[in-house]
Amino acid sequence: MTPTSASERLALQRAWADQLAAAEAMVPLIGRLHRRDDVVTSVHGNPLVGQSPVVVLKAHRATRRIDDAEVGVDETLAILTELDTLGLGSASVDLAELAVRFREDPIGTTLRDFLEDELFLARGTEPTHRTGPAHRTGPAHRSGPGRGTAVPHPVPRDVVLYGFGRIGRMMARILLERASEHAPLTLRAVVVKRRGPDDLRKRASLLRRDSIHGPFAGSITVDPEHDTLLANGTSIQFISADCPSEVDYRAYGIDDAIIVDTTGRWRDADGLAQHLLAPGASRVLLTAPGRGDLPNVVHGINHDAVADAPIVSAASCRTNAIVPVLRAVSDRFGVSHGHVETVHSATNDQNLVDNYHPAERRGRAAPLNLVITATGAARAAEKALPELRGRLTGNAVRVPTPNVSLAILHLTLDRPTSRDEVNELLRRASLTSPLRRQIDYVESPEIVSTDILGSRRAGVVDGLATIADGSEHVVLYVWYDNESGYSRQVFRVLQEMTGGRAASLPASVEALALRSLH
């Protein structure tokens, strides 16, 4: 709409003011749900916790690219208001997806009844039989007005970061972002090799300021006397050690801890088992591809492999990016053969200038060269998707950018398909499938790598770049933030290891099948 009169311009300004007022009303609800109940809200994956009203409006505006109609702040404000009374317990809530499903709800019940059924489904509980609002007998209704029956919160599990490099600091940011009174995971300590008398202050500075991901969202206080950082109210003990087994975590009041090894120094069971010799450590999560018989877990695909395994690998960033897309495509069309070419940003193991390096080509100056290097992404993908064993090959090129990478999938399918068909499959997968936390989808003629910076999904399908001509051959382009997106996947595996993964609203497509029976 192009305003042609003063009254039209005034109407547009008033409409904006009304939307801004609704967004301002959402902010305290978003904060209270997070602090009180460990509820993390988003709009189609765009996080709302800690955001300003203008950013909240921007997230709603972006829904135009996904839904047939923009999700309004009035809709999500109404949902938040109801959620504030339900006593959710730990949960991840996508307000836009809930709003769209409520619009399309065939039963035509009230918003509160709809949200209670979604909550029951997300918790794995069969929803109450819906014969109209007057016949509701669900637990929250029996609890009377105000907050519904509260869900007991799990005892927080101690987490230790072993290493504090790129992924270690990214994991610290995520754990601190999710910290609340009832958060199931608590960052208790970081283990590093001491590098000098000013070590703690320098590490605090690296957490506080990041050239790629920007400033830390909050405050950090350094206590050199006790080797601790106080970050957004969370006290983090820094421990100096040269090997995993020499740390006594119980001496710091830490017990039954999950050790997240971000160093990549040890990749097999024998090496990583050194962590389990440390008093107070109980399980290990590796943020790199594991070797031998270690479970390589891509969350959303084979996270059931976590089970009670004492040592688990979260695979690699590129494996996490491509495997969910391969799963979606393979399930629909079948894959007879595929080649994965990765265009990967430079990493810390490369040299700034030409110098000795034990690996081939990586000794050449990273800022000046494209560097062909080997990748185990194809083999790792086959571990997560055994049906593709022997059908994938892979290679990689390191490029002079600091972050965000691109996987190009050349696939030969079992049947012909068109660009529209494969794109619609992946678009829907990003919205309503069980893989919606892993796959994102975008169509923009101007998108470049920096636009993916900070993505919380494992991979982002570039729909306009898809090549499919009606034959069995398809080429897919999948962007991924190899730091942020991967770390989110690591965090999801970490949640699985606690046995206390938060409910996710709206409920999965599988759970929705229950609703159709009632």
Coordinates of C-alpha atoms in Angstrom, one line a residue:
M1 CA 0.0 0.0 0.0
T2 CA 1.4 3.4 -1.0
P3 CA -0.2 6.2 1.0
T4 CA -1.6 9.0 -1.1
S5 CA -3.1 11.2 1.6
A6 CA -2.4 12.5 5.0
S7 CA -5.2 10.3 6.5
E8 CA -3.7 7.1 4.9
R9 CA -0.2 8.0 6.2
L10 CA -1.7 8.6 9.7
A11 CA -3.5 5.2 9.5
L12 CA -0.2 3.4 8.7
Q13 CA 1.5 5.2 11.6
R14 CA -1.3 4.2 14.0
A15 CA -1.2 0.6 12.8
W16 CA 2.6 0.5 13.4
A17 CA 2.1 2.0 16.9
D18 CA -0.6 -0.6 17.7
Q19 CA 1.7 -3.4 16.6
L20 CA 4.6 -1.9 18.6
A21 CA 2.4 -1.7 21.7
A22 CA 1.5 -5.4 21.3
A23 CA 5.1 -6.3 21.0
E24 CA 6.0 -4.2 24.1
A25 CA 3.3 -6.2 26.0
M26 CA 4.9 -9.4 24.8
V27 CA 8.4 -8.7 26.1
P28 CA 7.7 -9.1 29.9
L29 CA 5.6 -12.3 29.2
I30 CA 8.5 -13.7 27.2
G31 CA 11.0 -12.9 30.0
R32 CA 8.8 -14.2 32.7
L33 CA 8.1 -17.5 31.0
H34 CA 11.8 -18.0 30.5
R35 CA 12.9 -17.1 34.0
R36 CA 10.1 -18.8 35.8
D37 CA 9.4 -21.9 33.7
D38 CA 12.4 -22.3 31.4
V39 CA 10.2 -21.7 28.4
V40 CA 12.1 -20.5 25.3
T41 CA 9.9 -18.7 22.7
S42 CA 10.5 -18.1 19.0
V43 CA 8.7 -17.2 15.8
H44 CA 9.6 -19.7 13.1
G45 CA 12.9 -20.4 14.8
N46 CA 13.7 -16.7 15.4
P47 CA 14.4 -16.4 19.2
L48 CA 12.4 -13.9 21.2
V49 CA 14.0 -14.2 24.6
G50 CA 15.9 -11.0 25.4
Q51 CA 14.9 -9.2 22.2
S52 CA 13.5 -5.7 21.9
P53 CA 10.0 -4.9 20.7
V54 CA 11.2 -3.9 17.3
V55 CA 13.1 -7.2 16.8
V56 CA 10.0 -9.0 17.9
L57 CA 8.0 -7.2 15.2
K58 CA 10.7 -7.9 12.6
A59 CA 10.4 -11.6 13.4
H60 CA 6.7 -11.5 12.8
R61 CA 7.1 -9.6 9.6
A62 CA 9.4 -12.3 8.3
T63 CA 6.6 -14.8 8.5
R64 CA 5.3 -13.5 5.2
R65 CA 8.0 -15.5 3.5
I66 CA 6.8 -18.7 5.1
D67 CA 3.1 -18.5 5.7
D68 CA 0.3 -17.6 3.3
A69 CA -0.6 -14.7 5.7
E70 CA 1.6 -12.8 8.1
V71 CA 1.4 -14.0 11.7
G72 CA 0.2 -11.0 13.7
V73 CA 1.5 -9.9 17.0
D74 CA -2.0 -9.8 18.3
E75 CA -2.2 -13.6 17.7
T76 CA 1.0 -14.4 19.4
L77 CA 0.3 -12.0 22.3
A78 CA -3.0 -13.9 22.9
I79 CA -1.0 -17.2 22.9
L80 CA 1.6 -15.9 25.3
T81 CA -1.1 -14.6 27.7
E82 CA -2.6 -18.1 27.9
L83 CA 0.7 -19.9 28.1
D84 CA 1.6 -17.7 31.1
T85 CA -1.2 -19.4 33.1
L86 CA -0.5 -23.0 32.1
G87 CA 2.5 -24.0 34.1
L88 CA 4.4 -25.4 31.2
G89 CA 7.7 -26.5 32.7
S90 CA 10.7 -26.6 30.4
A91 CA 9.6 -26.1 26.9
S92 CA 10.5 -24.8 23.5
V93 CA 7.6 -22.9 22.0
D94 CA 7.2 -21.6 18.4
L95 CA 4.5 -19.0 18.6
A96 CA 4.1 -18.6 14.8
E97 CA 3.6 -22.3 14.3
L98 CA 1.0 -22.4 17.1
A99 CA -0.8 -19.5 15.6
V100 CA -1.0 -21.1 12.1
R101 CA -2.2 -24.4 13.5
F102 CA -4.8 -22.7 15.6
R103 CA -6.1 -20.9 12.5
E104 CA -6.4 -24.2 10.8
D105 CA -7.8 -26.2 13.7
P106 CA -10.7 -28.2 12.3
I107 CA -12.4 -28.6 15.7
G108 CA -12.8 -24.9 16.2
T109 CA -12.3 -24.9 20.0
T110 CA -11.0 -22.1 22.2
L111 CA -7.4 -21.0 22.2
R112 CA -6.9 -22.3 25.8
D113 CA -8.3 -25.7 24.9
F114 CA -6.1 -25.8 21.8
L115 CA -3.0 -25.0 23.7
E116 CA -3.7 -27.5 26.4
D117 CA -4.1 -30.3 23.8
E118 CA -0.8 -29.2 22.2
L119 CA 0.9 -29.3 25.6
F120 CA -0.5 -32.8 26.3
L121 CA 0.7 -34.0 22.9
A122 CA 4.1 -32.5 23.3
R123 CA 4.5 -34.3 26.7
G124 CA 3.5 -37.6 25.1
T125 CA 0.1 -37.6 26.8
E126 CA -3.0 -38.5 24.9
P127 CA -5.2 -35.4 24.5
T128 CA -8.6 -35.2 26.1
H129 CA -11.6 -36.1 23.9
R130 CA -12.7 -32.8 22.3
T131 CA -16.5 -32.5 22.0
G132 CA -16.6 -28.7 22.6
P133 CA -15.5 -26.3 25.3
A134 CA -18.3 -27.2 27.7
H135 CA -17.1 -30.8 27.8
R136 CA -13.5 -30.3 28.7
T137 CA -12.2 -32.4 31.6
G138 CA -8.4 -32.0 31.1
P139 CA -6.1 -31.7 34.1
A140 CA -5.5 -28.0 33.7
H141 CA -9.3 -27.4 33.7
R142 CA -9.7 -29.3 36.9
S143 CA -7.1 -27.1 38.6
G144 CA -9.4 -24.1 38.5
P145 CA -8.6 -20.5 37.4
G146 CA -5.1 -19.1 37.2
R147 CA -2.0 -21.2 36.6
G148 CA -2.6 -24.8 35.7
T149 CA -1.0 -27.8 37.3
A150 CA 2.7 -27.1 37.4
V151 CA 5.1 -29.6 36.0
P152 CA 7.9 -30.6 38.3
H153 CA 11.3 -29.4 37.1
P154 CA 14.2 -31.9 36.8
V155 CA 17.2 -31.5 39.0
P156 CA 19.8 -29.4 37.1
R157 CA 22.6 -31.4 35.6
D158 CA 26.2 -30.1 35.9
V159 CA 28.0 -29.4 32.6
V160 CA 31.7 -28.8 32.2
L161 CA 33.4 -27.5 29.0
Y162 CA 36.7 -29.0 28.4
G163 CA 38.4 -26.5 26.1
F164 CA 37.3 -22.9 25.4
G165 CA 38.0 -22.3 21.7
R166 CA 35.4 -21.3 19.1
I167 CA 32.9 -24.1 19.9
G168 CA 33.6 -24.0 23.6
R169 CA 32.7 -20.3 23.8
M170 CA 29.7 -20.8 21.5
M171 CA 28.5 -23.5 23.8
A172 CA 29.0 -21.2 26.9
R173 CA 26.9 -18.5 25.2
I174 CA 24.1 -21.0 24.5
L175 CA 24.1 -22.5 28.0
L176 CA 24.1 -19.0 29.6
E177 CA 21.4 -17.9 27.2
R178 CA 19.3 -20.8 28.4
A179 CA 20.2 -20.4 32.1
S180 CA 17.2 -19.8 34.4
E181 CA 16.1 -20.9 37.9
H182 CA 14.7 -24.2 36.5
A183 CA 17.0 -24.8 33.5
P184 CA 17.9 -28.5 33.3
L185 CA 21.5 -27.8 32.4
T186 CA 24.0 -25.7 34.4
L187 CA 27.4 -24.6 33.2
R188 CA 29.6 -25.2 36.2
A189 CA 33.2 -25.1 35.0
V190 CA 35.6 -24.7 32.1
V191 CA 38.9 -26.7 31.9
V192 CA 41.8 -25.0 30.1
K193 CA 45.5 -25.1 29.9
R194 CA 46.8 -22.1 31.8
R195 CA 48.7 -19.8 29.5
G196 CA 49.9 -17.0 31.8
P197 CA 49.0 -14.9 34.8
D198 CA 46.4 -12.9 32.9
D199 CA 44.8 -16.1 31.4
L200 CA 41.3 -15.7 33.0
R201 CA 40.9 -12.0 32.0
K202 CA 41.8 -12.8 28.4
R203 CA 39.4 -15.7 28.2
A204 CA 36.7 -13.5 29.7
S205 CA 37.4 -10.9 27.0
L206 CA 37.1 -13.5 24.3
L207 CA 33.7 -14.6 25.7
R208 CA 32.6 -10.9 26.0
R209 CA 33.7 -9.8 22.5
D210 CA 33.5 -11.9 19.4
S211 CA 34.6 -10.7 15.9
I212 CA 32.0 -12.9 14.2
H213 CA 29.1 -13.3 16.6
G214 CA 29.2 -9.9 18.2
P215 CA 29.2 -8.9 21.9
F216 CA 28.0 -11.2 24.7
A217 CA 24.4 -10.6 25.6
G218 CA 24.8 -9.7 29.3
S219 CA 27.5 -8.9 31.9
I220 CA 30.7 -10.8 32.9
T221 CA 32.6 -10.2 36.1
V222 CA 36.1 -11.6 36.6
D223 CA 37.2 -12.9 40.0
P224 CA 40.9 -13.9 39.6
E225 CA 41.3 -14.7 43.3
H226 CA 38.9 -17.6 42.9
D227 CA 39.4 -18.4 39.2
T228 CA 35.7 -17.7 38.4
L229 CA 33.6 -15.7 36.0
L230 CA 30.2 -14.5 37.0
A231 CA 28.2 -14.4 33.7
N232 CA 24.6 -13.3 33.9
G233 CA 24.3 -14.6 37.5
T234 CA 26.0 -17.9 36.7
S235 CA 29.3 -18.7 38.5
I236 CA 31.7 -20.5 36.2
Q237 CA 34.8 -22.1 37.8
F238 CA 37.9 -22.2 35.6
I239 CA 40.2 -25.2 36.2
S240 CA 43.7 -25.6 34.9
A241 CA 44.7 -29.1 33.7
D242 CA 47.0 -30.8 31.2
C243 CA 45.0 -34.0 30.9
P244 CA 41.4 -35.0 31.7
S245 CA 42.0 -37.6 34.4
E246 CA 43.9 -35.2 36.7
V247 CA 40.8 -33.0 37.4
D248 CA 38.9 -33.6 40.7
Y249 CA 35.5 -32.1 39.9
R250 CA 34.0 -33.1 43.3
A251 CA 36.6 -30.8 44.9
Y252 CA 34.6 -27.9 43.3
G253 CA 31.2 -29.3 44.3
I254 CA 30.6 -30.7 40.8
D255 CA 29.2 -34.2 40.5
D256 CA 27.6 -36.5 37.9
A257 CA 28.7 -34.0 35.3
I258 CA 28.6 -34.2 31.5
I259 CA 32.0 -33.2 30.1
V260 CA 31.8 -31.5 26.7
D261 CA 35.1 -32.0 25.0
T262 CA 35.5 -29.2 22.5
T263 CA 39.2 -29.7 21.9
G264 CA 39.0 -32.5 19.4
R265 CA 42.3 -33.8 20.7
W266 CA 40.9 -37.3 21.4
R267 CA 38.5 -38.8 19.0
D268 CA 38.3 -42.5 20.1
A269 CA 36.8 -44.3 23.1
D270 CA 40.2 -44.9 24.7
G271 CA 41.3 -41.3 24.6
L272 CA 38.0 -39.8 25.7
A273 CA 37.6 -42.4 28.5
Q274 CA 40.3 -40.4 30.3
H275 CA 37.5 -37.9 31.2
L276 CA 35.6 -40.7 33.1
L277 CA 38.5 -41.2 35.4
A278 CA 38.0 -37.8 36.9
P279 CA 36.0 -37.8 40.1
G280 CA 32.6 -36.2 39.5
A281 CA 32.5 -36.9 35.7
S282 CA 29.9 -39.3 34.4
R283 CA 29.5 -38.9 30.7
V284 CA 31.4 -37.3 27.7
L285 CA 30.1 -35.5 24.6
L286 CA 32.7 -34.9 21.8
T287 CA 32.2 -31.9 19.5
A288 CA 33.9 -33.6 16.6
P289 CA 33.5 -36.8 14.6
G290 CA 34.1 -39.8 16.7
R291 CA 36.3 -42.7 15.5
G292 CA 35.8 -46.4 15.9
D293 CA 32.5 -47.6 17.5
L294 CA 31.6 -44.2 19.1
P295 CA 28.0 -43.2 18.4
N296 CA 28.1 -40.3 16.0
V297 CA 24.8 -38.5 16.7
V298 CA 23.0 -36.0 14.4
H299 CA 20.2 -34.7 16.4
G300 CA 16.8 -35.2 14.7
I301 CA 18.1 -38.3 12.9
N302 CA 19.6 -40.8 15.2
H303 CA 19.5 -39.1 18.6
D304 CA 18.1 -42.3 20.1
A305 CA 21.6 -43.7 19.8
V306 CA 22.5 -41.5 22.8
A307 CA 20.6 -43.8 25.2
D308 CA 23.0 -44.5 28.2
A309 CA 26.2 -44.4 26.1
P310 CA 29.0 -43.0 28.4
I311 CA 30.7 -41.4 25.4
V312 CA 28.9 -39.8 22.5
S313 CA 30.1 -37.8 19.5
A314 CA 28.0 -34.9 18.0
A315 CA 29.6 -35.6 14.6
S316 CA 30.8 -32.6 12.5
C317 CA 29.2 -29.3 11.5
R318 CA 28.9 -30.4 7.8
T319 CA 27.5 -33.8 8.7
N320 CA 24.8 -32.1 10.8
A321 CA 24.1 -29.8 7.9
I322 CA 23.6 -32.4 5.2
V323 CA 22.2 -35.4 6.9
P324 CA 18.7 -34.0 7.7
V325 CA 18.4 -32.8 4.1
L326 CA 19.5 -36.2 2.8
R327 CA 17.0 -37.9 5.1
A328 CA 14.1 -35.9 3.8
V329 CA 15.1 -36.4 0.2
S330 CA 15.9 -40.1 0.6
D331 CA 12.6 -40.8 2.3
R332 CA 10.6 -39.3 -0.5
F333 CA 12.7 -40.1 -3.6
G334 CA 15.4 -42.6 -2.7
V335 CA 19.1 -41.8 -3.3
S336 CA 21.1 -44.2 -5.5
H337 CA 24.3 -42.0 -5.4
G338 CA 25.5 -38.7 -4.1
H339 CA 28.5 -36.5 -4.0
V340 CA 29.0 -33.8 -1.3
E341 CA 31.2 -30.9 -2.1
T342 CA 31.8 -28.6 0.9
V343 CA 32.9 -25.0 0.6
H344 CA 34.1 -24.4 4.2
S345 CA 35.3 -21.3 5.9
A346 CA 38.9 -21.3 7.1
T347 CA 39.5 -22.9 10.5
N348 CA 42.0 -22.3 13.3
D349 CA 44.2 -25.3 12.3
Q350 CA 45.3 -23.6 9.1
N351 CA 48.2 -21.2 8.9
L352 CA 47.9 -17.5 8.5
V353 CA 51.1 -17.5 6.3
D354 CA 52.9 -20.3 4.5
N355 CA 54.5 -22.6 7.2
Y356 CA 54.9 -26.2 8.1
H357 CA 51.7 -28.2 8.7
P358 CA 51.4 -32.0 9.0
A359 CA 48.3 -32.1 6.7
E360 CA 48.6 -31.7 3.0
R361 CA 47.9 -28.1 1.6
R362 CA 46.8 -26.7 5.0
G363 CA 50.3 -25.2 5.5
R364 CA 49.5 -22.6 2.8
A365 CA 48.3 -19.2 3.9
A366 CA 44.6 -19.4 4.7
P367 CA 43.7 -15.8 4.0
L368 CA 45.2 -16.0 0.5
N369 CA 44.2 -19.4 -0.9
L370 CA 41.4 -21.8 -1.7
V371 CA 42.6 -25.0 -0.2
I372 CA 41.4 -28.5 -1.3
T373 CA 41.2 -30.8 1.7
A374 CA 39.7 -34.1 2.6
T375 CA 36.5 -34.4 4.6
G376 CA 34.9 -37.4 6.3
A377 CA 31.4 -35.9 6.0
A378 CA 30.3 -38.5 3.5
R379 CA 31.4 -41.4 5.7
A380 CA 30.0 -39.8 8.8
A381 CA 26.7 -39.3 7.0
E382 CA 26.6 -42.9 6.2
K383 CA 26.9 -43.7 9.9
A384 CA 23.8 -41.7 10.6
L385 CA 22.0 -43.0 7.5
P386 CA 23.0 -46.6 7.1
E387 CA 20.8 -47.0 4.0
L388 CA 23.2 -44.7 2.1
R389 CA 26.3 -46.7 3.0
G390 CA 28.6 -46.9 -0.1
R391 CA 26.5 -44.4 -2.0
L392 CA 28.2 -41.1 -1.0
T393 CA 31.5 -39.5 -1.8
G394 CA 32.8 -36.1 -0.5
N395 CA 35.5 -33.5 -0.7
A396 CA 36.0 -30.0 0.7
V397 CA 37.5 -26.6 -0.2
R398 CA 38.6 -24.2 2.5
V399 CA 38.0 -20.6 1.6
P400 CA 39.2 -17.3 3.1
T401 CA 36.1 -16.4 5.1
P402 CA 35.8 -16.6 8.9
N403 CA 32.5 -18.4 9.3
V404 CA 29.5 -19.9 7.4
S405 CA 30.0 -22.7 4.9
L406 CA 28.1 -24.3 2.0
A407 CA 27.4 -27.9 1.1
I408 CA 26.6 -28.7 -2.5
L409 CA 24.8 -32.0 -2.8
H410 CA 24.9 -33.7 -6.3
L411 CA 22.3 -36.5 -6.0
T412 CA 21.1 -39.2 -8.3
L413 CA 17.6 -40.2 -7.1
D414 CA 15.6 -43.4 -7.6
R415 CA 12.9 -41.5 -9.5
P416 CA 12.6 -38.3 -11.5
T417 CA 11.6 -35.1 -9.8
S418 CA 11.2 -31.4 -10.5
R419 CA 12.6 -28.3 -8.8
D420 CA 9.2 -27.3 -7.5
E421 CA 8.6 -30.8 -6.0
V422 CA 11.9 -31.1 -4.2
N423 CA 11.8 -27.5 -3.0
E424 CA 8.3 -27.9 -1.6
L425 CA 9.4 -31.0 0.2
L426 CA 12.2 -29.2 1.9
R427 CA 10.2 -26.1 2.6
R428 CA 7.5 -28.2 4.3
A429 CA 10.2 -30.1 6.2
S430 CA 11.5 -26.8 7.6
L431 CA 8.0 -25.9 8.9
T432 CA 6.1 -29.0 10.0
S433 CA 8.2 -32.1 9.9
P434 CA 10.2 -33.6 12.9
L435 CA 13.3 -32.1 11.2
R436 CA 12.0 -28.5 11.5
R437 CA 14.7 -27.8 14.2
Q438 CA 17.4 -29.0 11.8
I439 CA 16.4 -27.7 8.4
D440 CA 15.7 -24.1 7.4
Y441 CA 14.6 -23.0 3.9
V442 CA 15.0 -19.7 2.2
E443 CA 14.2 -18.2 -1.2
S444 CA 16.0 -15.0 -1.9
P445 CA 17.9 -13.8 -5.1
E446 CA 20.3 -11.8 -2.9
I447 CA 21.2 -14.2 -0.1
V448 CA 24.9 -14.7 0.6
S449 CA 27.0 -16.4 3.4
T450 CA 26.8 -13.6 5.9
D451 CA 23.0 -13.7 5.9
I452 CA 23.3 -17.2 7.5
L453 CA 25.4 -15.9 10.4
G454 CA 23.8 -16.8 13.7
S455 CA 21.5 -19.5 12.2
R456 CA 20.1 -21.9 14.8
R457 CA 19.4 -24.6 12.3
A458 CA 21.9 -27.2 11.2
G459 CA 21.4 -26.3 7.6
V460 CA 19.6 -23.7 5.4
V461 CA 18.4 -24.9 2.0
D462 CA 18.8 -22.2 -0.7
G463 CA 15.7 -22.9 -2.7
L464 CA 16.5 -20.6 -5.7
A465 CA 19.8 -22.4 -6.2
T466 CA 18.2 -25.9 -6.5
I467 CA 18.8 -27.5 -9.9
A468 CA 16.3 -30.2 -11.0
D469 CA 15.1 -30.7 -14.6
G470 CA 12.6 -33.5 -14.3
S471 CA 15.3 -36.2 -14.4
E472 CA 16.8 -38.3 -11.5
H473 CA 19.6 -35.7 -11.1
V474 CA 19.3 -33.0 -8.5
V475 CA 21.7 -30.4 -7.1
L476 CA 21.0 -28.9 -3.7
Y477 CA 22.8 -26.0 -2.0
V478 CA 22.7 -26.0 1.8
W479 CA 24.2 -23.1 3.8
Y480 CA 25.3 -23.6 7.4
D481 CA 26.8 -21.6 10.2
N482 CA 29.6 -24.0 11.1
E483 CA 29.8 -22.5 14.6
S484 CA 26.4 -21.3 15.7
G485 CA 24.2 -23.9 13.9
Y486 CA 26.4 -26.7 14.8
S487 CA 26.6 -25.7 18.5
R488 CA 22.8 -25.7 18.6
Q489 CA 22.9 -29.3 17.5
V490 CA 25.5 -30.1 20.1
F491 CA 23.2 -28.5 22.7
R492 CA 20.3 -30.7 21.6
V493 CA 22.4 -33.8 22.0
L494 CA 23.4 -32.5 25.4
Q495 CA 19.7 -32.2 26.3
E496 CA 19.2 -35.8 25.2
M497 CA 22.0 -37.0 27.5
T498 CA 20.2 -35.5 30.5
G499 CA 17.1 -37.5 29.8
G500 CA 15.2 -34.3 30.3
R501 CA 14.7 -32.8 26.9
A502 CA 12.2 -30.0 27.0
A503 CA 8.7 -30.4 25.4
S504 CA 8.4 -28.7 22.0
L505 CA 5.3 -26.8 21.0
P506 CA 3.6 -27.2 18.7
A507 CA 3.6 -31.0 18.9
S508 CA 5.2 -33.1 16.2
V509 CA 3.3 -34.2 13.1
E510 CA 3.2 -37.7 14.5
A511 CA 1.6 -36.5 17.7
L512 CA -1.0 -34.6 15.7
A513 CA -2.2 -37.9 14.3
L514 CA -3.6 -38.6 17.8
R515 CA -5.7 -35.5 17.6
S516 CA -7.4 -36.7 14.4
L517 CA -8.7 -39.7 16.4
H518 CA -10.6 -37.5 18.8

